[in-house]
Short mmCIF file of C-alpha atoms in Angstrom, two decimals:
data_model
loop_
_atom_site.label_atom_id
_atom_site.label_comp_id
_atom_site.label_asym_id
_atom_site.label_seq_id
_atom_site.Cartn_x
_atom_site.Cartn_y
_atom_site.Cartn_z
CA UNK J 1 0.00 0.00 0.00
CA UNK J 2 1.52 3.51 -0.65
CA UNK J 3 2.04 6.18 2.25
CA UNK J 4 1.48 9.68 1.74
CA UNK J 5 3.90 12.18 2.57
CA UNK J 6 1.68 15.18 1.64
CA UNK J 7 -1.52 16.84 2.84
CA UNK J 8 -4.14 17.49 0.68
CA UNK J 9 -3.69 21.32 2.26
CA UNK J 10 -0.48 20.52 1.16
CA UNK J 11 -0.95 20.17 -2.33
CA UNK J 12 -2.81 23.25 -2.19
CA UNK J 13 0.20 25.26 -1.24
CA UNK J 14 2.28 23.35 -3.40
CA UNK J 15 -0.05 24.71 -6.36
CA UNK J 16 -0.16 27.95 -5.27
CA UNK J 17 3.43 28.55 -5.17
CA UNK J 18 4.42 26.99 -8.40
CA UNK J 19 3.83 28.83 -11.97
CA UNK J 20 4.59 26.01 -14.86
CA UNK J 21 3.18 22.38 -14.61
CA UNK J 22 3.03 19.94 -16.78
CA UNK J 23 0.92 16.98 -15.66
CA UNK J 24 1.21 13.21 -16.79
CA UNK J 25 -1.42 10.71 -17.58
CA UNK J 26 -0.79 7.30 -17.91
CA UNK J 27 -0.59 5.16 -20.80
CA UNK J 28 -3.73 4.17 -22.77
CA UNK J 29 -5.22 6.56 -21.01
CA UNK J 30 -9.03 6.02 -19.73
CA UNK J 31 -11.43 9.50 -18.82
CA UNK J 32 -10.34 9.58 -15.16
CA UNK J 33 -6.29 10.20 -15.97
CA UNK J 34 -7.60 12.64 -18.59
CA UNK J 35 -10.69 14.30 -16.87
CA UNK J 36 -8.76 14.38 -13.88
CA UNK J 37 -5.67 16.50 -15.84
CA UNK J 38 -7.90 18.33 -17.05
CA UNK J 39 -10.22 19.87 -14.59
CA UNK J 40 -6.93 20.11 -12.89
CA UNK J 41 -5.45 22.27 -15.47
CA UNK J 42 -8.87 24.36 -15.74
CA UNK J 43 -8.36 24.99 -12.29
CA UNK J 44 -4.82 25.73 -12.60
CA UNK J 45 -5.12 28.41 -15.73
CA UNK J 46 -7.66 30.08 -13.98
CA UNK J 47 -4.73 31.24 -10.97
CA UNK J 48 -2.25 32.23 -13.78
CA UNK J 49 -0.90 29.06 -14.09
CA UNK J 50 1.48 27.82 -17.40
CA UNK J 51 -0.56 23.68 -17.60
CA UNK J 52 0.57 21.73 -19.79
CA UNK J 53 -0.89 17.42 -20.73
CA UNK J 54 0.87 14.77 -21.49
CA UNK J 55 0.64 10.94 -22.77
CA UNK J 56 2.13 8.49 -24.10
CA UNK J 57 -0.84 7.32 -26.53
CA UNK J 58 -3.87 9.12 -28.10
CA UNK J 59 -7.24 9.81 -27.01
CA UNK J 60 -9.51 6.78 -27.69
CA UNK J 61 -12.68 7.76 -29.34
CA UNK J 62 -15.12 8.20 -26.73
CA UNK J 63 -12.58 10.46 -24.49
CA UNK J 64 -11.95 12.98 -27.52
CA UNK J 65 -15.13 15.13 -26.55
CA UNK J 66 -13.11 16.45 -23.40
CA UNK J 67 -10.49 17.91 -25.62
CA UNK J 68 -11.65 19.92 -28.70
CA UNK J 69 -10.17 23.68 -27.23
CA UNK J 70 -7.26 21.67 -25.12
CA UNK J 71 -4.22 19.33 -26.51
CA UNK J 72 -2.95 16.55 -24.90
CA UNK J 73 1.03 15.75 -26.06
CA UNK J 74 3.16 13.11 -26.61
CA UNK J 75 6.64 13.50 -25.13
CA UNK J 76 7.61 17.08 -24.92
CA UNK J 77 10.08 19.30 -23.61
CA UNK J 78 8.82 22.21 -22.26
CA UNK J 79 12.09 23.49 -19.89
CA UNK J 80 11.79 24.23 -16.42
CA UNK J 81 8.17 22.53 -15.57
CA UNK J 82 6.80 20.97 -12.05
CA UNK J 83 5.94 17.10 -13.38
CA UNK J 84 2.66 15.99 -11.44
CA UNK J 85 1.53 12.52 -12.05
CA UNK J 86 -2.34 12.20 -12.46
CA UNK J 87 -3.90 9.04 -11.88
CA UNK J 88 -0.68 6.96 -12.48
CA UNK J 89 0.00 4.17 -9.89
CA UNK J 90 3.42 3.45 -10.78
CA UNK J 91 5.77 5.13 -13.37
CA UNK J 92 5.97 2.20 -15.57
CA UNK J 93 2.35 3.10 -16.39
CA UNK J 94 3.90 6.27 -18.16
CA UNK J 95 4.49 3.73 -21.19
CA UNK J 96 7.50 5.50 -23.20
CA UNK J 97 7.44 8.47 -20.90
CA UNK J 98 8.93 6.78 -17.92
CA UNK J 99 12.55 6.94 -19.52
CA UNK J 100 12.24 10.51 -19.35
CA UNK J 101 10.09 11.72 -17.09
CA UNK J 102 10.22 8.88 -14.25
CA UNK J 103 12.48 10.30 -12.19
CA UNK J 104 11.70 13.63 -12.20
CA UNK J 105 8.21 13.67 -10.17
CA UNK J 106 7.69 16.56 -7.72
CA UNK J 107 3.89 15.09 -6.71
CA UNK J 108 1.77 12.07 -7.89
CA UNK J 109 -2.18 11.99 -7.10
CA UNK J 110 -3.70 8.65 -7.29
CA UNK J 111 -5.74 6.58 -6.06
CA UNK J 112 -4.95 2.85 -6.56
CA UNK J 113 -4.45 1.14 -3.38
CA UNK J 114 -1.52 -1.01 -5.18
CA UNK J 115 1.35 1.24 -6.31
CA UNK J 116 4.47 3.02 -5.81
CA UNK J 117 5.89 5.54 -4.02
CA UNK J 118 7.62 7.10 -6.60
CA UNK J 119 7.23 10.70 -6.37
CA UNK J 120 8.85 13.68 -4.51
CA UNK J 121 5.71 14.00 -2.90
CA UNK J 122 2.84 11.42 -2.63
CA UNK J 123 -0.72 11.24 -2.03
CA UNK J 124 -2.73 8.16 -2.65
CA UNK J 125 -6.56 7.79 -1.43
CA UNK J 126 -7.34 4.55 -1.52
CA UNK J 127 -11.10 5.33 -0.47
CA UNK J 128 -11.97 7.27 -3.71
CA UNK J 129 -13.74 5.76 -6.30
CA UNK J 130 -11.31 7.57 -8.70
CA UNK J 131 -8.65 10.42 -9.09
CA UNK J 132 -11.22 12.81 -9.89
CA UNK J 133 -13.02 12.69 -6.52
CA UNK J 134 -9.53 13.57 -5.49
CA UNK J 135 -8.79 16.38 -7.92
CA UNK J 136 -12.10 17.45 -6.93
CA UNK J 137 -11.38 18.58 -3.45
CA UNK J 138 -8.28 20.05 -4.51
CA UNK J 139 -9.89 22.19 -7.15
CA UNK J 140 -12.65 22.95 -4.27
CA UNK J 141 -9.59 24.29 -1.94
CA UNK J 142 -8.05 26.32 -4.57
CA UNK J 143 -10.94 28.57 -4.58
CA UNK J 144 -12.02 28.52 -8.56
CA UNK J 145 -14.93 28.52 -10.09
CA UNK J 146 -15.77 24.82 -10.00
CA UNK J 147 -17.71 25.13 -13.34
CA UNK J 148 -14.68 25.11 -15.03
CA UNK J 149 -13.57 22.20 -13.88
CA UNK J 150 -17.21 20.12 -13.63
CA UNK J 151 -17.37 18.65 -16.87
CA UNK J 152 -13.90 16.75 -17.17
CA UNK J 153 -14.38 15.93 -13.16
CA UNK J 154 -17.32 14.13 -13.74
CA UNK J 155 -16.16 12.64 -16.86
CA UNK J 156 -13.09 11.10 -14.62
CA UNK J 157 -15.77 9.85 -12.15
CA UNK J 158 -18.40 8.43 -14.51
CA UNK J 159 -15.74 6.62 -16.27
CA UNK J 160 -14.03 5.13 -13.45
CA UNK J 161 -17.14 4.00 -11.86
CA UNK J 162 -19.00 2.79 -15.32
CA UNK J 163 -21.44 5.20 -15.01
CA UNK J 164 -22.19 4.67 -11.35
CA UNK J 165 -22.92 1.13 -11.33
CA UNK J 166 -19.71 -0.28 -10.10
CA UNK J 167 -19.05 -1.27 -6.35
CA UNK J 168 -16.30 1.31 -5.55
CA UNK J 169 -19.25 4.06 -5.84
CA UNK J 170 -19.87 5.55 -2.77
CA UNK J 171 -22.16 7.60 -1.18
CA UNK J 172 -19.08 10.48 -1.23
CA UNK J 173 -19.32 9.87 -5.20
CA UNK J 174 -22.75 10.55 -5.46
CA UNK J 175 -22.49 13.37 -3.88
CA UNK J 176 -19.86 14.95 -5.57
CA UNK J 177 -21.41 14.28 -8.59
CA UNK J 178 -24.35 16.17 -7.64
CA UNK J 179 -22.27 19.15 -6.95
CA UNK J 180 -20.54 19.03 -10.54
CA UNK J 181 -24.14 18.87 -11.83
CA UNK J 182 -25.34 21.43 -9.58
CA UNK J 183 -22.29 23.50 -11.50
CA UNK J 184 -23.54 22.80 -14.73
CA UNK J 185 -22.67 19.72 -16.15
CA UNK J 186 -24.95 17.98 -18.95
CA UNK J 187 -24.45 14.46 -16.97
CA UNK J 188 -26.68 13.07 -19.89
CA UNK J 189 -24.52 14.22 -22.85
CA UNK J 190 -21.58 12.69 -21.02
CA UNK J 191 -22.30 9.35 -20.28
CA UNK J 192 -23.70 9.31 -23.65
CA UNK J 193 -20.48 9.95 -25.11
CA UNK J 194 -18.18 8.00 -22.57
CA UNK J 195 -20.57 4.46 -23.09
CA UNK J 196 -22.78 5.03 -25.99
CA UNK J 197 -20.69 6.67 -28.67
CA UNK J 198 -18.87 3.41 -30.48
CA UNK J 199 -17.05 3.96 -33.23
CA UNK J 200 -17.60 1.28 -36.64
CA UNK J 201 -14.42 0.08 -35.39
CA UNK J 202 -14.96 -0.42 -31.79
CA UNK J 203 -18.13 -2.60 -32.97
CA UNK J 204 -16.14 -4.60 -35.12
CA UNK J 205 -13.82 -5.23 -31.68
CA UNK J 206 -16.86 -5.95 -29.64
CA UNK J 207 -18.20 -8.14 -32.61
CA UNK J 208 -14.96 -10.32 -32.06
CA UNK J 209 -14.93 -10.40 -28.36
CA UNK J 210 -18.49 -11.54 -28.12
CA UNK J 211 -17.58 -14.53 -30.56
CA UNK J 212 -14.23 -15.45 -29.29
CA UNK J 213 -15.61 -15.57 -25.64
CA UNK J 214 -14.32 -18.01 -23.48
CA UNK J 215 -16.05 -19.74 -20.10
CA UNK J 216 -13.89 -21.83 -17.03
CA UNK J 217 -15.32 -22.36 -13.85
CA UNK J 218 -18.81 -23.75 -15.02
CA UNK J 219 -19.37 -19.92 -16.46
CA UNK J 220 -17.98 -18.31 -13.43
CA UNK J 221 -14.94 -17.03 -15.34
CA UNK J 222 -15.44 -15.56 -18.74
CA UNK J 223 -12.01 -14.79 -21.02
CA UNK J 224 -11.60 -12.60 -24.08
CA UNK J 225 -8.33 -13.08 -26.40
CA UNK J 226 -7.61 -10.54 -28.83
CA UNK J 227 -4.49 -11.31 -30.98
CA UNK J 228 -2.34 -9.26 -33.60
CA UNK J 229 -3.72 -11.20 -36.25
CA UNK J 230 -7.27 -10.29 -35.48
CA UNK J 231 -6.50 -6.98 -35.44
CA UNK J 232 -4.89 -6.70 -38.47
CA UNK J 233 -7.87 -8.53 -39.86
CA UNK J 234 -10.37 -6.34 -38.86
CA UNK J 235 -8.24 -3.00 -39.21
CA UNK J 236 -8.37 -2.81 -35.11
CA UNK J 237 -6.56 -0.07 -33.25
CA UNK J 238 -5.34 0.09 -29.97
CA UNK J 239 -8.04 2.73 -28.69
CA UNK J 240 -10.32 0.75 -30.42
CA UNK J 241 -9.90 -2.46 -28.06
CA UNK J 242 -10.39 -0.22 -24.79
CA UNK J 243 -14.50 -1.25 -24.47
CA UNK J 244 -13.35 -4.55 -24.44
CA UNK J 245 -12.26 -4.24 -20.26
CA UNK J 246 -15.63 -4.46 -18.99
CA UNK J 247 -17.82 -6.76 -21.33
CA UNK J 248 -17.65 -9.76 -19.62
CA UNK J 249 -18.93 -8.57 -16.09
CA UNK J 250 -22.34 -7.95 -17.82
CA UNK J 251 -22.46 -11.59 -18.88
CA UNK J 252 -24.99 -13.09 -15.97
CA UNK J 253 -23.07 -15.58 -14.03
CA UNK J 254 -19.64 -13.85 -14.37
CA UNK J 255 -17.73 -13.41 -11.19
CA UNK J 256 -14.09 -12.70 -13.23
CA UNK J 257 -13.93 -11.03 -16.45
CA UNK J 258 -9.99 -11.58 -18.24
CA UNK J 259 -9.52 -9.82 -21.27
CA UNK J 260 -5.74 -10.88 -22.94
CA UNK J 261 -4.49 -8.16 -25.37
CA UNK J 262 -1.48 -8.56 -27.70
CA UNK J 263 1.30 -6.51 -28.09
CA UNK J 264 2.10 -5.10 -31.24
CA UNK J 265 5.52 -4.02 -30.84
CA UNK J 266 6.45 -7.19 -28.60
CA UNK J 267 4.07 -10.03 -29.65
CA UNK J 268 5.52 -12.10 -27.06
CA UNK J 269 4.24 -9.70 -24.38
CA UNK J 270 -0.01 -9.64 -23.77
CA UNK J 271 -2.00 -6.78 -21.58
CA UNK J 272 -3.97 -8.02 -18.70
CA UNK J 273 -7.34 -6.64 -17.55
CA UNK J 274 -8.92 -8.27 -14.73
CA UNK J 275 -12.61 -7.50 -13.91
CA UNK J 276 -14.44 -8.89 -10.92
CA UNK J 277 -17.58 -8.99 -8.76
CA UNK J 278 -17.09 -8.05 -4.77
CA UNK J 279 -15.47 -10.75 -3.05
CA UNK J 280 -13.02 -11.84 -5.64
CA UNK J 281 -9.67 -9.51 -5.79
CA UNK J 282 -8.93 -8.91 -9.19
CA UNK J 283 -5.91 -6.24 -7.96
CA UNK J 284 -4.69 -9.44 -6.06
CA UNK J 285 -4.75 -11.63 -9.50
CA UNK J 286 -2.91 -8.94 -11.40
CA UNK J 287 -0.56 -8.52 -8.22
CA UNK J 288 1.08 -12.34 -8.98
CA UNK J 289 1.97 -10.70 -12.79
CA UNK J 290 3.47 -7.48 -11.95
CA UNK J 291 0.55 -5.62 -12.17
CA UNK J 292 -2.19 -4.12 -9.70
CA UNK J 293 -4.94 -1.65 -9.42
CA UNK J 294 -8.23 -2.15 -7.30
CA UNK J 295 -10.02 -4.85 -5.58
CA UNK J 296 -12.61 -5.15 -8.83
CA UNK J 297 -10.61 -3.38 -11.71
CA UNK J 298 -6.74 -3.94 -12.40
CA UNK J 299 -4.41 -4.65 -15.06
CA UNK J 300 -1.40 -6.60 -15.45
CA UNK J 301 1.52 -7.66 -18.98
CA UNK J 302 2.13 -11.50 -18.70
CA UNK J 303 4.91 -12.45 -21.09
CA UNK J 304 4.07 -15.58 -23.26
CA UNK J 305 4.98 -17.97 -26.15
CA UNK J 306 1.01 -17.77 -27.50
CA UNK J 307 -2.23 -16.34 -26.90
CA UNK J 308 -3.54 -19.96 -25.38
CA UNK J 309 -0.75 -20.04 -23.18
CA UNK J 310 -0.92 -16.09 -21.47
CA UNK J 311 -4.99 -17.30 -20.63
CA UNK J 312 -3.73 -20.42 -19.03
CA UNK J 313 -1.06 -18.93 -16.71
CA UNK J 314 -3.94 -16.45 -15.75
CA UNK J 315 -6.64 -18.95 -15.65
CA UNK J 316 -4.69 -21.47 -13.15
CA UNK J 317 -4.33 -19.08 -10.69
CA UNK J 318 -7.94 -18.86 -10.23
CA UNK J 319 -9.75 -21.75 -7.95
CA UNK J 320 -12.99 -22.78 -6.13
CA UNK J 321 -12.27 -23.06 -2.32
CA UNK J 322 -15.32 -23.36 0.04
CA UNK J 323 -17.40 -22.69 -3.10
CA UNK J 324 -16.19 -19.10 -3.94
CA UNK J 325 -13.63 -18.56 -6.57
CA UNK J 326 -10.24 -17.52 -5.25
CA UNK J 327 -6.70 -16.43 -6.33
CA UNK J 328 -4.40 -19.21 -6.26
#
């Protein structure tokens, strides 16, 4: 578990005294990193503040909406910046940024109860339901107008909680996303776009996933593969695969969702994302590959000769004992 070494009326300060920040999302990056930058930034801009975003990988489709005044880089100098991490658990999940920028954290702001302590300064709540709930009081004890920071806040939130339905929403969620709708956010326009806006391409991903699905555990455990070869085949991007995560946990019976994703650039290497119902620790799972995240949600790279042989290694960790399925 990470250990903070900085106050939240720390962080405060810590804004207030700096002028030029550049903040860092993490890899493949989902609408909490990114709403979570952002309604930082807003916030930010408003004191006076030089904000600069950065990422190692494009927007996928349904994250794009967020950004049509507001650019979000790929590896850039900017000279003499303040590098805060935003939703980034450890720095290998700055993809091709961690060479450079690693080492160099003054502050990360997470969230992930798995992680590292890799920062200058750290500060990890393990309680919220995502970054933005975190970035949300600090915008709050800034002092700025909180409209400008409402929509990409609630973005971060929605996404991270799938619209409200998962388990890690709280009561502490709901009510901060009344007070971002009570600022002006059009809730309905985006969860629309965050889980209802699918690209031809992202169907043709889900089309696949649905027919390559894969049950163990008398349906308890449902698996989706997705190699290189189908994606060349169906012209599939890597933003495009990102609504494959959660698919499985709306299959009835589910308890763990795997979804296997080939690499590219290192074919040999596959991306892990674990999803589970309460009870079964899915940051646990990930944990015995390298990986983490949170009790229902995390991610993992297993290293393999084939596609059949990264779902076993994940698969045989995963047991019944006294009925319930458990890590192994």
């Amino acid at each position: 578990m990470p250990t903070n070494n900085i106050t939240l009326e720390e962080i405060v300060s810590f804004f207030r005294e700096g002028d030029r920040f550049q903040l860092l999302c993490h890899k493949r990056p989902d609408g909490d990193t990114l709403g979570s930058a952002l309604g930082l930034a807003n916030a930010l801009r408003h004191l006076g503040k030089t904000v600069y975003i950065t990422c190692a990988h494009t927007l996928a489709a349904n994250n794009r909406f967020l950004f049509e005044d507001e650019e979000v880089l790929l590896d850039r100098d900017y000279g003499e910046v303040t590098l805060v991490a935003v939703d980034v658990a450890s720095t290998s999940l700055l993809g091709e940024l961690e060479e450079y920028y690693g080492d160099r954290i003054a502050l990360k702001i997470d969230h992930h109860e798995m992680g590292e302590d890799y920062a200058q300064r750290n500060y990890v709540d393990a309680s919220a339901a995502a970054c933005g709930e975190i970035v949300f009081e600090i915008v709050k004890a800034l002092g700025t107008p909180l409209a400008l920071s409402a929509e990409p806040l609630y973005a971060a939130i929605s996404s991270d909680t799938g619209g409200f339905r998962y388990s890690n929403a709280t009561a502490r969620t709901h009510r901060i996303a009344a007070e971002l709708i009570e600022a002006g956010v059009d809730h309905a326009y985006i969860d629309h776009q965050l889980f209802e806006n699918r690209t031809q391409s992202e169907i043709r991903a889900l089309t696949a996933a649905y027919t390559g699905l894969r049950y163990f555990h008398d349906g308890a455990v449902a698996a989706v593969v997705i190699t290189n070869q189908m994606k060349e085949r169906l012209s599939l991007s890597e933003e495009d695969l990102g609504v494959l995560s959660s698919i499985t946990r709306e299959i009835e019976g589910v308890v763990v969702g795997i979804t296997l994703k080939q690499s590219h650039s290192e074919p040999q290497k596959y991306k892990l994302s674990v999803r589970s119902e309460p009870g079964f620790p899915a940051n646990t799972l990930c944990g015995l590959f390298g990986g983490g995240g949170h009790p229902c949600a995390a991610g993992a790279e297993i290293e393999a000769l084939s596609p059949e042989k990264a779902l076993l290694a994940v698969v045989k960790r995963i047991g019944v004992q006294d009925g319930k399925l458990r890590v192994l």
